[in-house]
XYZ file of C-alpha atoms in Angstrom:
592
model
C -20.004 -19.650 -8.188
C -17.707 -16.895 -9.820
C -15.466 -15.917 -6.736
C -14.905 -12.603 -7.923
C -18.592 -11.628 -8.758
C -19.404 -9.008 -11.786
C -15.768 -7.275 -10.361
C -14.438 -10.990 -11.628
C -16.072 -10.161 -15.217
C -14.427 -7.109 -15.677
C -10.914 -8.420 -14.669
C -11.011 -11.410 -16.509
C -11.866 -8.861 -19.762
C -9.003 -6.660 -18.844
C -6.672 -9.546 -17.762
C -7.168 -10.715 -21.288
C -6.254 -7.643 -23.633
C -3.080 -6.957 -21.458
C -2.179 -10.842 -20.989
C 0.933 -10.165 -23.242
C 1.129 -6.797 -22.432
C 2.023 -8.120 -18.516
C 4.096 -10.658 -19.491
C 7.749 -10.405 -17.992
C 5.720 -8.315 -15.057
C 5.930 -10.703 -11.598
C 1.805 -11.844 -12.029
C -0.831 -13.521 -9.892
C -2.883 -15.961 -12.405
C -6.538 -16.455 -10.740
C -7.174 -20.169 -11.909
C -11.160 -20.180 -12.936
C -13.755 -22.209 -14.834
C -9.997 -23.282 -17.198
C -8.905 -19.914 -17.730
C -6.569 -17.675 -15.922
C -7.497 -13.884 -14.897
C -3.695 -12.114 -14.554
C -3.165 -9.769 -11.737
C 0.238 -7.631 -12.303
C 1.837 -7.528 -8.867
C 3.254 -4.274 -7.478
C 6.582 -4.069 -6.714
C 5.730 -3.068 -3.451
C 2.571 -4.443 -1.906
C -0.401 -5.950 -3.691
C -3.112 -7.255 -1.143
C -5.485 -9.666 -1.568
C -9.048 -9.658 -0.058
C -12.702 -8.687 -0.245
C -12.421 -4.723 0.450
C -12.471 -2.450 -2.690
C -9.471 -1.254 -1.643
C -7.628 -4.364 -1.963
C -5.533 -4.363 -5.302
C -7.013 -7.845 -5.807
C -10.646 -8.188 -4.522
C -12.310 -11.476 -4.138
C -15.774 -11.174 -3.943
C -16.281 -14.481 -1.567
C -17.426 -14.840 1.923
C -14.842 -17.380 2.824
C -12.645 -14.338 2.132
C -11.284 -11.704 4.358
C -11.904 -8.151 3.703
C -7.730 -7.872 3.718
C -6.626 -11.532 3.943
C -3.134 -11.981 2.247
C -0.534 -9.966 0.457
C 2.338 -10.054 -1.787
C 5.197 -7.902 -0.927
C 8.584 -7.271 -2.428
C 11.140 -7.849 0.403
C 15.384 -8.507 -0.524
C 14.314 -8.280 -3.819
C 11.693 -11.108 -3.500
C 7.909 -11.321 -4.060
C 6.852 -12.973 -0.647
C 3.141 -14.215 0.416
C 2.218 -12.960 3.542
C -1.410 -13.977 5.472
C -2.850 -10.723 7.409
C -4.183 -12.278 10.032
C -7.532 -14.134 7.416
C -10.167 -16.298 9.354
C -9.671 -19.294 6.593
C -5.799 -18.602 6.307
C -3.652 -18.699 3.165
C -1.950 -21.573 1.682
C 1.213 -22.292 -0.159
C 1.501 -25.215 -1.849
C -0.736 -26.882 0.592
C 1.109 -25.326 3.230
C -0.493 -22.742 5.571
C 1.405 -19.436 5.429
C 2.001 -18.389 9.172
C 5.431 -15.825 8.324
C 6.088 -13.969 4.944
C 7.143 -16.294 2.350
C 8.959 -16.125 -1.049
C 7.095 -17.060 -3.458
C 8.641 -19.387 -6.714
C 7.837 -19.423 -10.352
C 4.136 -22.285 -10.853
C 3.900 -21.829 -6.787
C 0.058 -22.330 -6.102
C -1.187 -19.641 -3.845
C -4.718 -20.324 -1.862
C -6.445 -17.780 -0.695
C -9.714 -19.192 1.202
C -11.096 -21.087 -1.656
C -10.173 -19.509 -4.609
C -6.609 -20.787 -6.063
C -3.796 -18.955 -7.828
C -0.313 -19.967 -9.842
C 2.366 -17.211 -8.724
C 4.194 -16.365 -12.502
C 7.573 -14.504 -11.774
C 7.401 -13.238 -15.650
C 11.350 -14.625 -16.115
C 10.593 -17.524 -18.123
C 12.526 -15.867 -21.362
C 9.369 -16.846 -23.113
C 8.931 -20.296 -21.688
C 5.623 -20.886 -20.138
C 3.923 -17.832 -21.082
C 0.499 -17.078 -19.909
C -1.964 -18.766 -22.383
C -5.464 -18.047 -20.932
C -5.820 -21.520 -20.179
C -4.764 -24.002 -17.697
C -5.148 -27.742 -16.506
C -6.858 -29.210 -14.911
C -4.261 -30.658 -12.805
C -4.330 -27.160 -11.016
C -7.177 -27.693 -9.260
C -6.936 -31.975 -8.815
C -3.352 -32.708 -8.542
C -2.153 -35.919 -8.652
C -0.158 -36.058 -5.521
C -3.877 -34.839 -3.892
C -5.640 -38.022 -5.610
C -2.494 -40.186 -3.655
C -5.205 -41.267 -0.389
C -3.439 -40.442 2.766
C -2.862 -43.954 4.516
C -5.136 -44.176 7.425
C -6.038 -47.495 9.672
C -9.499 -47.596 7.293
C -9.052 -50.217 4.635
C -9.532 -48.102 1.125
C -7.503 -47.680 -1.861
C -7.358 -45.822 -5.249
C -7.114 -48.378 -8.008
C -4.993 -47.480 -11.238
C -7.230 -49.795 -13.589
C -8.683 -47.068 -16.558
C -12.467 -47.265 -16.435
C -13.935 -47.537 -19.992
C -16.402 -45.406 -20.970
C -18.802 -48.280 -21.312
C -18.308 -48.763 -17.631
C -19.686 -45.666 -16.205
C -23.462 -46.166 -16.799
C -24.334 -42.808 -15.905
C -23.301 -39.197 -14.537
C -25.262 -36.440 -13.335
C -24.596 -33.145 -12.346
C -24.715 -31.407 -9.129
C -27.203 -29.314 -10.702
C -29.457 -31.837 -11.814
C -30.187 -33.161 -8.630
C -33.228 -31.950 -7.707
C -34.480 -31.167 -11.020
C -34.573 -35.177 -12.192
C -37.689 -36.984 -11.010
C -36.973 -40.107 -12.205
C -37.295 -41.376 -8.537
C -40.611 -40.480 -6.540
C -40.483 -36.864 -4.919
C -41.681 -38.945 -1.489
C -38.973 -41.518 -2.088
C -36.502 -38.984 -1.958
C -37.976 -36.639 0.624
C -38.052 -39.894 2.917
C -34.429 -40.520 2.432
C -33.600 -36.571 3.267
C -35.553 -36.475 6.464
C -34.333 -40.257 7.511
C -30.332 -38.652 6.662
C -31.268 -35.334 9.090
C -32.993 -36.984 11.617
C -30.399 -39.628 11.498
C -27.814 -36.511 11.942
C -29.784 -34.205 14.152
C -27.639 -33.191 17.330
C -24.687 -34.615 16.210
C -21.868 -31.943 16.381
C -18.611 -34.062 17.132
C -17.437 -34.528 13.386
C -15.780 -37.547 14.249
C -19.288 -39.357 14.937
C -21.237 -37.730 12.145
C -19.442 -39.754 9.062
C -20.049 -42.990 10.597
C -23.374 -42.270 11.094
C -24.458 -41.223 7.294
C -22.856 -43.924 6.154
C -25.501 -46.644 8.765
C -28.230 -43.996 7.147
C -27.025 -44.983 3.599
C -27.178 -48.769 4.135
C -30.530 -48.122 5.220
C -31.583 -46.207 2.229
C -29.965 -48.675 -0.085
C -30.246 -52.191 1.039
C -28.499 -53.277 -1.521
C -25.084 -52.090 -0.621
C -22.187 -54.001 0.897
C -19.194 -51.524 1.324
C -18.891 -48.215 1.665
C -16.405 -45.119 2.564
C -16.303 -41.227 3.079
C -13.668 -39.740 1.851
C -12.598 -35.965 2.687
C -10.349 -33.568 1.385
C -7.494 -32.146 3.305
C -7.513 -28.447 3.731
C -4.638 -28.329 4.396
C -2.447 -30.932 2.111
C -5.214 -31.364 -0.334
C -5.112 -34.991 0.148
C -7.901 -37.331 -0.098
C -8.320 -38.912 3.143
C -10.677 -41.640 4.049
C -12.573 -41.027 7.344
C -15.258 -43.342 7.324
C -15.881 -46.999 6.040
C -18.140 -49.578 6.580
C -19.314 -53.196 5.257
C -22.683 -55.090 5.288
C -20.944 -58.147 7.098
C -19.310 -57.724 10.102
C -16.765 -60.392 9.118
C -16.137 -58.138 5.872
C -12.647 -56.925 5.967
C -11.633 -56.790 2.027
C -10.292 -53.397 1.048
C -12.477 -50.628 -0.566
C -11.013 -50.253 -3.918
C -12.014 -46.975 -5.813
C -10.645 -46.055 -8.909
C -8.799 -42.704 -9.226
C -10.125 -41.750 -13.126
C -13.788 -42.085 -11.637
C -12.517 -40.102 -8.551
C -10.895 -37.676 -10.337
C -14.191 -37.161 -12.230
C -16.602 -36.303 -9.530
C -14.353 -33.901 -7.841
C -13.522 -32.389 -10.593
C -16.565 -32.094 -12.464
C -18.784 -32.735 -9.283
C -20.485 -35.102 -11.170
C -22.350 -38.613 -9.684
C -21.283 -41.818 -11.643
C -22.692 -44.776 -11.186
C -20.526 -47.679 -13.057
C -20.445 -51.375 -13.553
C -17.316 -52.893 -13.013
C -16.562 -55.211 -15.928
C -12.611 -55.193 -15.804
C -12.727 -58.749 -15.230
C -13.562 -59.646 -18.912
C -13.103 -57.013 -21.393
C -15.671 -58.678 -23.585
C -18.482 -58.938 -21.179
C -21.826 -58.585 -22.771
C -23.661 -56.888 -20.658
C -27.079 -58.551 -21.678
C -25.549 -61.872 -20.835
C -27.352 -63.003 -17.707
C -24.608 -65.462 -16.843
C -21.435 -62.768 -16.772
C -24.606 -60.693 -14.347
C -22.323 -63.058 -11.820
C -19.472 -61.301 -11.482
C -20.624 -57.719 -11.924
C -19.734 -54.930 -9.162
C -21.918 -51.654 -9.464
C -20.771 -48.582 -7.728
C -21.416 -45.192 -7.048
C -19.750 -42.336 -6.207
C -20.842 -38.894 -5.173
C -19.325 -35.811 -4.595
C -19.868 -33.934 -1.114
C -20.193 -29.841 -2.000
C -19.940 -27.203 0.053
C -22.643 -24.304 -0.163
C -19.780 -22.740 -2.553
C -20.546 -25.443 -4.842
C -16.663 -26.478 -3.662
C -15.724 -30.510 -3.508
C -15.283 -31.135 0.310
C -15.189 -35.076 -0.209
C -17.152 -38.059 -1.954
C -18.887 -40.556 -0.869
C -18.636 -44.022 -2.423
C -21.008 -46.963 -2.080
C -20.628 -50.145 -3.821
C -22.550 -54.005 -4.106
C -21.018 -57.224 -5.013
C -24.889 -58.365 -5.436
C -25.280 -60.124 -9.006
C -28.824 -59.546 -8.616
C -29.762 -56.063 -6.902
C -27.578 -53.415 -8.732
C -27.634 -49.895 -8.503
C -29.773 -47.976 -11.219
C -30.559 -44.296 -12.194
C -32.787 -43.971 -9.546
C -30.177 -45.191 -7.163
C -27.776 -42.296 -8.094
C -30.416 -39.721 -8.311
C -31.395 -40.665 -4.720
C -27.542 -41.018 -3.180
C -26.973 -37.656 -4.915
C -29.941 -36.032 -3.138
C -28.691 -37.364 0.195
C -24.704 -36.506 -0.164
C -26.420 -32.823 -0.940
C -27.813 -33.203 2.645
C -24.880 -35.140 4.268
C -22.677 -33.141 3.166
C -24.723 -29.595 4.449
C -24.441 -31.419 7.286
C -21.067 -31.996 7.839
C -20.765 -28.404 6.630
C -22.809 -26.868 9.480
C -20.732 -29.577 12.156
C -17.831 -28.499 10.756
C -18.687 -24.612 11.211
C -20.225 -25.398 14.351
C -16.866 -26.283 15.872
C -15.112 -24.150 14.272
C -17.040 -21.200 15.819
C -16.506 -22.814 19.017
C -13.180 -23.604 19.090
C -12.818 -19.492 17.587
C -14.992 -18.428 20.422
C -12.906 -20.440 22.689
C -9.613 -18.332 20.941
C -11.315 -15.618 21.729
C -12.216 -15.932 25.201
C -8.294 -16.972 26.281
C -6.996 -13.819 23.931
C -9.280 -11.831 26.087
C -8.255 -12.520 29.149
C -4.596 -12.677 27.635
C -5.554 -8.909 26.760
C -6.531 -7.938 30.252
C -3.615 -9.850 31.666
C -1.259 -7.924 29.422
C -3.241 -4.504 30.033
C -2.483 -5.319 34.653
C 0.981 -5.306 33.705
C 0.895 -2.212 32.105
C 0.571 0.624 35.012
C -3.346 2.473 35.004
C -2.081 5.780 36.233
C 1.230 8.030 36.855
C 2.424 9.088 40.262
C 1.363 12.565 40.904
C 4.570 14.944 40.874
C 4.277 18.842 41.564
C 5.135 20.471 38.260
C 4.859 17.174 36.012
C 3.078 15.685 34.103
C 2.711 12.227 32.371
C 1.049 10.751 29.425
C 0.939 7.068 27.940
C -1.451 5.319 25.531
C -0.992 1.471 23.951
C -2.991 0.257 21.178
C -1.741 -3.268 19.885
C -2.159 -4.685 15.983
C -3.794 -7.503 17.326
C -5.596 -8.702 20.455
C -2.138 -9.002 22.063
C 1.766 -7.304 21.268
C 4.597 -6.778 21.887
C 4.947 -3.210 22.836
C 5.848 -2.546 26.508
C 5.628 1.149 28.836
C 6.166 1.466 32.231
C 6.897 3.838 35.544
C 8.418 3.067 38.668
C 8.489 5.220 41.743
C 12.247 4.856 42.944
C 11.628 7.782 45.798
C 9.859 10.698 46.382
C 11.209 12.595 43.581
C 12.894 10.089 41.645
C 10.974 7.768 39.229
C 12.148 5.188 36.265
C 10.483 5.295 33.004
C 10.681 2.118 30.689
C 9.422 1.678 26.959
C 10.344 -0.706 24.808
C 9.490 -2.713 21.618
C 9.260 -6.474 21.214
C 10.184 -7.298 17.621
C 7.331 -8.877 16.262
C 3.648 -8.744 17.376
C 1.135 -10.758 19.010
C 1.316 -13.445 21.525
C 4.958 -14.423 21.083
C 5.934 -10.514 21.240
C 3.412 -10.923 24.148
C 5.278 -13.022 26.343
C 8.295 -11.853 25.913
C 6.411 -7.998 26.843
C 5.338 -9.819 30.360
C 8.832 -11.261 30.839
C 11.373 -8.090 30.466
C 8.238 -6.088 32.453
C 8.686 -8.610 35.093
C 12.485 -8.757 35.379
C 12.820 -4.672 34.846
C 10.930 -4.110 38.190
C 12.600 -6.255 40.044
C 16.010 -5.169 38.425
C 15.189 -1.640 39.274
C 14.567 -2.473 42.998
C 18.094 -2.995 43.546
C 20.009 -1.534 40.784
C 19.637 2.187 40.577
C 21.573 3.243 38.022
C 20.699 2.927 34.282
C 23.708 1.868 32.753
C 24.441 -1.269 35.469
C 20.146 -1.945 35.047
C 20.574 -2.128 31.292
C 23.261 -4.428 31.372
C 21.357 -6.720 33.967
C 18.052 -6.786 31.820
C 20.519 -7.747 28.671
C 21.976 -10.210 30.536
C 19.193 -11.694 31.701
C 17.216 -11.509 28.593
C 20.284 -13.347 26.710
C 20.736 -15.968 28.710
C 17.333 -17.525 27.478
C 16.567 -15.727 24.577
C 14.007 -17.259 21.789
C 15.647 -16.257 18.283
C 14.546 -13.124 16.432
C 12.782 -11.739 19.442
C 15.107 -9.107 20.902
C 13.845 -5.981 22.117
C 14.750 -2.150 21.201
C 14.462 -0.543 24.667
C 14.652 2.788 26.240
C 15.813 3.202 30.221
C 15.238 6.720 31.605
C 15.593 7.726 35.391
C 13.705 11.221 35.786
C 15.550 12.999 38.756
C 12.131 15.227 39.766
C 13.993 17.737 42.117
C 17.044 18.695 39.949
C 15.159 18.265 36.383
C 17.439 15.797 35.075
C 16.841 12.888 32.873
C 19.276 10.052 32.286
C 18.274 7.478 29.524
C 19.805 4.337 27.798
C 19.098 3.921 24.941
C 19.440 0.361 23.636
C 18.499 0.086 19.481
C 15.018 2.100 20.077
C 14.601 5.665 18.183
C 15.843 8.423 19.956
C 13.177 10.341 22.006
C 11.871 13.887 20.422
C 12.303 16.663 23.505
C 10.514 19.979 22.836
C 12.240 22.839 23.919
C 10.771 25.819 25.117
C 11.999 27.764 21.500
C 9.891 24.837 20.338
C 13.122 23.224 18.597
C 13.239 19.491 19.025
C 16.376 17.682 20.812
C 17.469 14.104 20.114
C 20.697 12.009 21.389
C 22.895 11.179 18.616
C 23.494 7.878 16.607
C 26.630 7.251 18.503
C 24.881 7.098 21.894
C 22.367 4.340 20.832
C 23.477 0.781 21.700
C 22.209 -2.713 20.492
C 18.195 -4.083 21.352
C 17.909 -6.101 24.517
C 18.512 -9.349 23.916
C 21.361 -9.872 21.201
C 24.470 -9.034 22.325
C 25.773 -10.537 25.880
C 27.493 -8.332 28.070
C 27.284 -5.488 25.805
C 28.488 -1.576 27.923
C 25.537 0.476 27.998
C 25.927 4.105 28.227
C 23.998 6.249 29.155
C 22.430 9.937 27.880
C 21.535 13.096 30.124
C 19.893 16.298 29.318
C 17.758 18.826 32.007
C 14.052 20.105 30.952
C 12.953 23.155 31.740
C 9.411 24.317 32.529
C 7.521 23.816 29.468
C 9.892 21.515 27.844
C 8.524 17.944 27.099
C 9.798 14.098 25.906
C 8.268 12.426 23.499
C 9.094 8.546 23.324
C 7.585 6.284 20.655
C 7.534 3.037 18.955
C 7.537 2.209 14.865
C 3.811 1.816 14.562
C 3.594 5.701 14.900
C 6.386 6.481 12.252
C 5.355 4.009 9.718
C 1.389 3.836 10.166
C 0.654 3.412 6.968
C -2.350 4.880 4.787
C -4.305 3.383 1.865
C -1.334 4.942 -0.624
C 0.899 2.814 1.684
C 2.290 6.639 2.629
C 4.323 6.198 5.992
C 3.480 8.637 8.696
C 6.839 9.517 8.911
C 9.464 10.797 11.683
C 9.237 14.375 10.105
C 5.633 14.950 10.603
C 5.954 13.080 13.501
C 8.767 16.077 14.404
C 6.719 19.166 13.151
C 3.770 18.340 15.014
C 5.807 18.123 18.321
C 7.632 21.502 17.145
C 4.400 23.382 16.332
C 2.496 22.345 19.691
C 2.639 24.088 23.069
C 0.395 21.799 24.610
C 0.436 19.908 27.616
C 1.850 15.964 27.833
C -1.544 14.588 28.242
C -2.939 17.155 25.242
C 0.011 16.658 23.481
C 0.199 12.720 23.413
C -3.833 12.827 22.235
C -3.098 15.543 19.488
C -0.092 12.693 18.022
C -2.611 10.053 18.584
C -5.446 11.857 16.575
C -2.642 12.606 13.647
C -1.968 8.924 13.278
C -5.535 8.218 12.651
C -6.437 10.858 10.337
C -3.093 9.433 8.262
C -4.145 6.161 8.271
C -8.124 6.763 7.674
C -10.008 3.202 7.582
C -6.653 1.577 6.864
C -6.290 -1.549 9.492
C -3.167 -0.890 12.102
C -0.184 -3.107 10.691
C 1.682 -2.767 13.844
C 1.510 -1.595 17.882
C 1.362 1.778 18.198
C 2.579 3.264 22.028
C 3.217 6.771 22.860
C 5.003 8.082 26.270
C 4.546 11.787 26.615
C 5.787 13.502 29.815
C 7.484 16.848 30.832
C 7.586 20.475 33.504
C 4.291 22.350 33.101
């Protein structure tokens, strides 16, 4: 199946009238039915996935509407994976942080494979059009993991006058060379066999007793799967017709290599023994082993695995009929392994899902529901996170009757790492606050603390404020976070000055906090945010911006609460359909 649909068509025809044209441009090179489709990277963000808006759209289910990106970062193309539901893979390796990418990397995106081309080759591998098809069925992935199961790859060549027939995946059900109620037996025996089963590790074994029932013929036999991960060929399931049977499976690699790669059935007689075996000879019949092997497909017509059954019977070898029935059956063994393997995989998602939840309404208990009511006041906040959980953090603490502390902060990062270390500083900040009043000493407690056990990379840009209610005055630290936006009556906008901005929580011990102070007047109002307000970004990856950000504020004389859903609504009409690339958390409060 073309991955990319009639949208594939028209790329490959425009990939290949500007294939020199993009050469010495950073490209993507779609591997596909032995061509290559060129995608010219941007040198800022190309994004791969099945929306229309994605610079490179893949038109396969297995494919998230936005599931990776490249991005240029210290002068770098990097993959990144945005958060896909079959992940991205480097070199076999699932991509869990931005990566840089090198020149012949292999970049998989769901299914569909690419070759990352930096273009600085000086004329050295230049694009062709073409490519092996070692891109698709390395050799290190034909290398069978070593597992306790007793099967090997043999390096003996396999002569053409060996393999005794092939057939196509396509040609299964279209061959009736064996009875249409022979092989609807054998399909109904394999599901009934298989019906219920959803623990993967119990399904393999139990096509493979269905197989030896179908063919009574056979004495050995294996499963063998293909890593998503690695790539790697790894045996899951063997069996023999003799309980006493230990001898190794031996498979050879070129016939391997042929039915994943061609998903093709061969069924061969093993005559490596005597190079000049006749094989009308009814006396060299004695030492004969017939095989087959299958391939196991997905419902993307995609090589999961194979399935190879073999006989050391001089009498009862495998024939076209044999293969036409086995292929049949690995069609149906391998649907359902398919549906077990979704099957768990939706569980084990729904079970994700569940424990994010209630991470979600853990995180939103620590996070305070309302504001205290103060005469002449009045208080706004709203969190949204990127994903189920962040990293972003707002809170209010009544210190007296008239005297309150506001926190905000920003845990670099997002999700549930950013999440924990959110519940942790929310934690220690209350009960800091309890018993150190004053912002500068508070600051340098929660830095201290956070410090002392710190995980790497996860410090925290933080602001401290203690509102004074009675006199109007509001003293803030702020420690690496942007300074807050306050609206003056004039409508001018105030903010504390480079100088008077310390380090984020969290990487410098013992570091002298200072703090800020300014008074608000009735009507004036603060306006505290994180990064995923200022750089929201839209589908012309256009940042919000600070400066509309700062006219909006300027041009408004409404309330906190109006004020804080008037920002809100901006970010959203900048960002149209766009998904949110980071938390977004607004603290709005001033005098009536």
């Amino acid at each position: 199946m073309n991955p990319l649909g009639f949208a594939g068509w028209f790329c490959t025809v425009r990939g290949t009238e500007h294939n020199q044209r993009a050469w010495n441009m950073a490209l993507l090179l779609l591997l596909q039915g032995g061509e290559t489709i060129p995608f010219t990277l941007s040198e800022s963000e190309t994004v791969i996935g099945r929306h229309s808006d994605c610079q490179v759209m893949l038109n396969s289910n297995m494919v998230s509407r936005r599931h990776a990106r490249v991005v240029v970062r210290e002068g770098a193309y990097c993959i990144e994976d945005l958060g896909s539901g079959n992940g991205t893979y480097l070199n076999g390796q699932p991509v869990l942080e931005p990566t840089p990418l090198k020149h012949d990397d292999r970049v998989k995106v769901g299914p569909i494979l690419f070759r990352f081309d930096s273009g600085n080759t000086n004329g050295e591998n230049t694009p062709t059009g073409e490519y092996s098809e070692s891109d698709l069925i390395s050799p290190e992935s034909l290398d069978i993991k070593p597992t306790a199961l007793g099967v090997r790859l043999s390096d003996t060549d396999v002569d053409s006058e060996q393999i005794m027939s092939s057939m196509s995946s396509t040609d299964t059900f279209s061959m009736l060379t064996v009875k249409p109620e022979v092989k609807l037996k054998a399909i109904v025996d394999i599901t009934r066999a298989l019906a219920g089963t959803t623990r993967i590790e119990a399904l393999l074994p139990k096509i493979l007793d269905t197989l030896f029932v179908i063919f009574p013929q056979a004495d050995r036999g294996c499963i063998l799967l293909r890593d998503p991960d690695s790539g790697q060929i790894i045996p899951h399931a063997t069996k023999h017709r003799r309980d006493d049977e230990d001898e190794t499976v031996k498979i050879s690699r070129t016939i391997l290599r042929k039915v994943l790669e061609e998903k093709r059935g061969i069924l061969s007689a093993d005559a490596s023994n005597d190079s000049r075996f006749d094989a009308s000879a009814s006396i060299s019949n004695l030492s004969i082993r017939s095989m087959m092997c299958v391939p196991m497909l997905n419902p993307y017509e995609e090589p999961m695995g194979a399935i190879h059954i073999d006989t050391q019977s001089a009498f009862h070898q495998f024939k076209q009929n044999d293969l036409d029935l086995l292929m049949a059956v690995a069609s149906q063994a391998a649907a359902s392994y398919y549906s077990a393997e979704l099957l768990v995989s939706h569980m084990e998602r729904q079970r994700l899902e569940n424990e994010m939840n209630m991470a979600r309404n853990v995180q939103a208990a620590i996070l305070p529901k309302t504001f205290p009511t103060v005469g002449g006041y009045e208080f706004f906040a709203n969190y949204e996170p990127a994903l189920a959980v962040g990293g972003d953090y707002y809170d209010c603490i009544p210190l007296s009757a008239d005297r309150m502390c506001l926190t905000f902060g920003d845990v670099a990062g997002k999700g549930v790492a950013a999440s924990l270390v959110m519940s942790r500083i929310s934690s220690f900040v209350r009960s800091t606050m309890e018993f150190v009043p004053h912002v500068e000493k508070a600051a340098m407690r929660i830095n201290e603390h956070m410090c002392s056990s710190s995980v790497e990379g996860r410090f925290v840009t933080f602001v401290l404020s203690m509102m004074d209610c009675r006199k109007h005055k509001l003293s803030c630290v702020i420690a690496g976070h942007m300074s807050p936006m306050i609206r003056r009556r004039d409508g001018s906008i105030d903010t504390f000055d480079d100088e008077d901005i310390g380090v984020p929580i969290g990487v410098i011990d013992d570091f002298p906090y200072t703090s800020v102070h300014t008074t608000l007047q009735p009507g004036e109002t603060v306006v505290i945010f994180t990064d995923g307000v200022s750089e929201a970004l839209n589908h012309n990856n256009e940042l919000y911006g600070i400066e509309r950000l700062r006219k909006l504020v300027a041009n408004s004389s409404l309330s906190a609460s109006q004020l804080g859903q008037a920002i809100r609504e901006d970010v959203r009409l900048h960002a149209g359909s766009r998904p949110q690339n980071d938390d977004i958390t607004l603290m709005v409060f001033g005098r009536t």
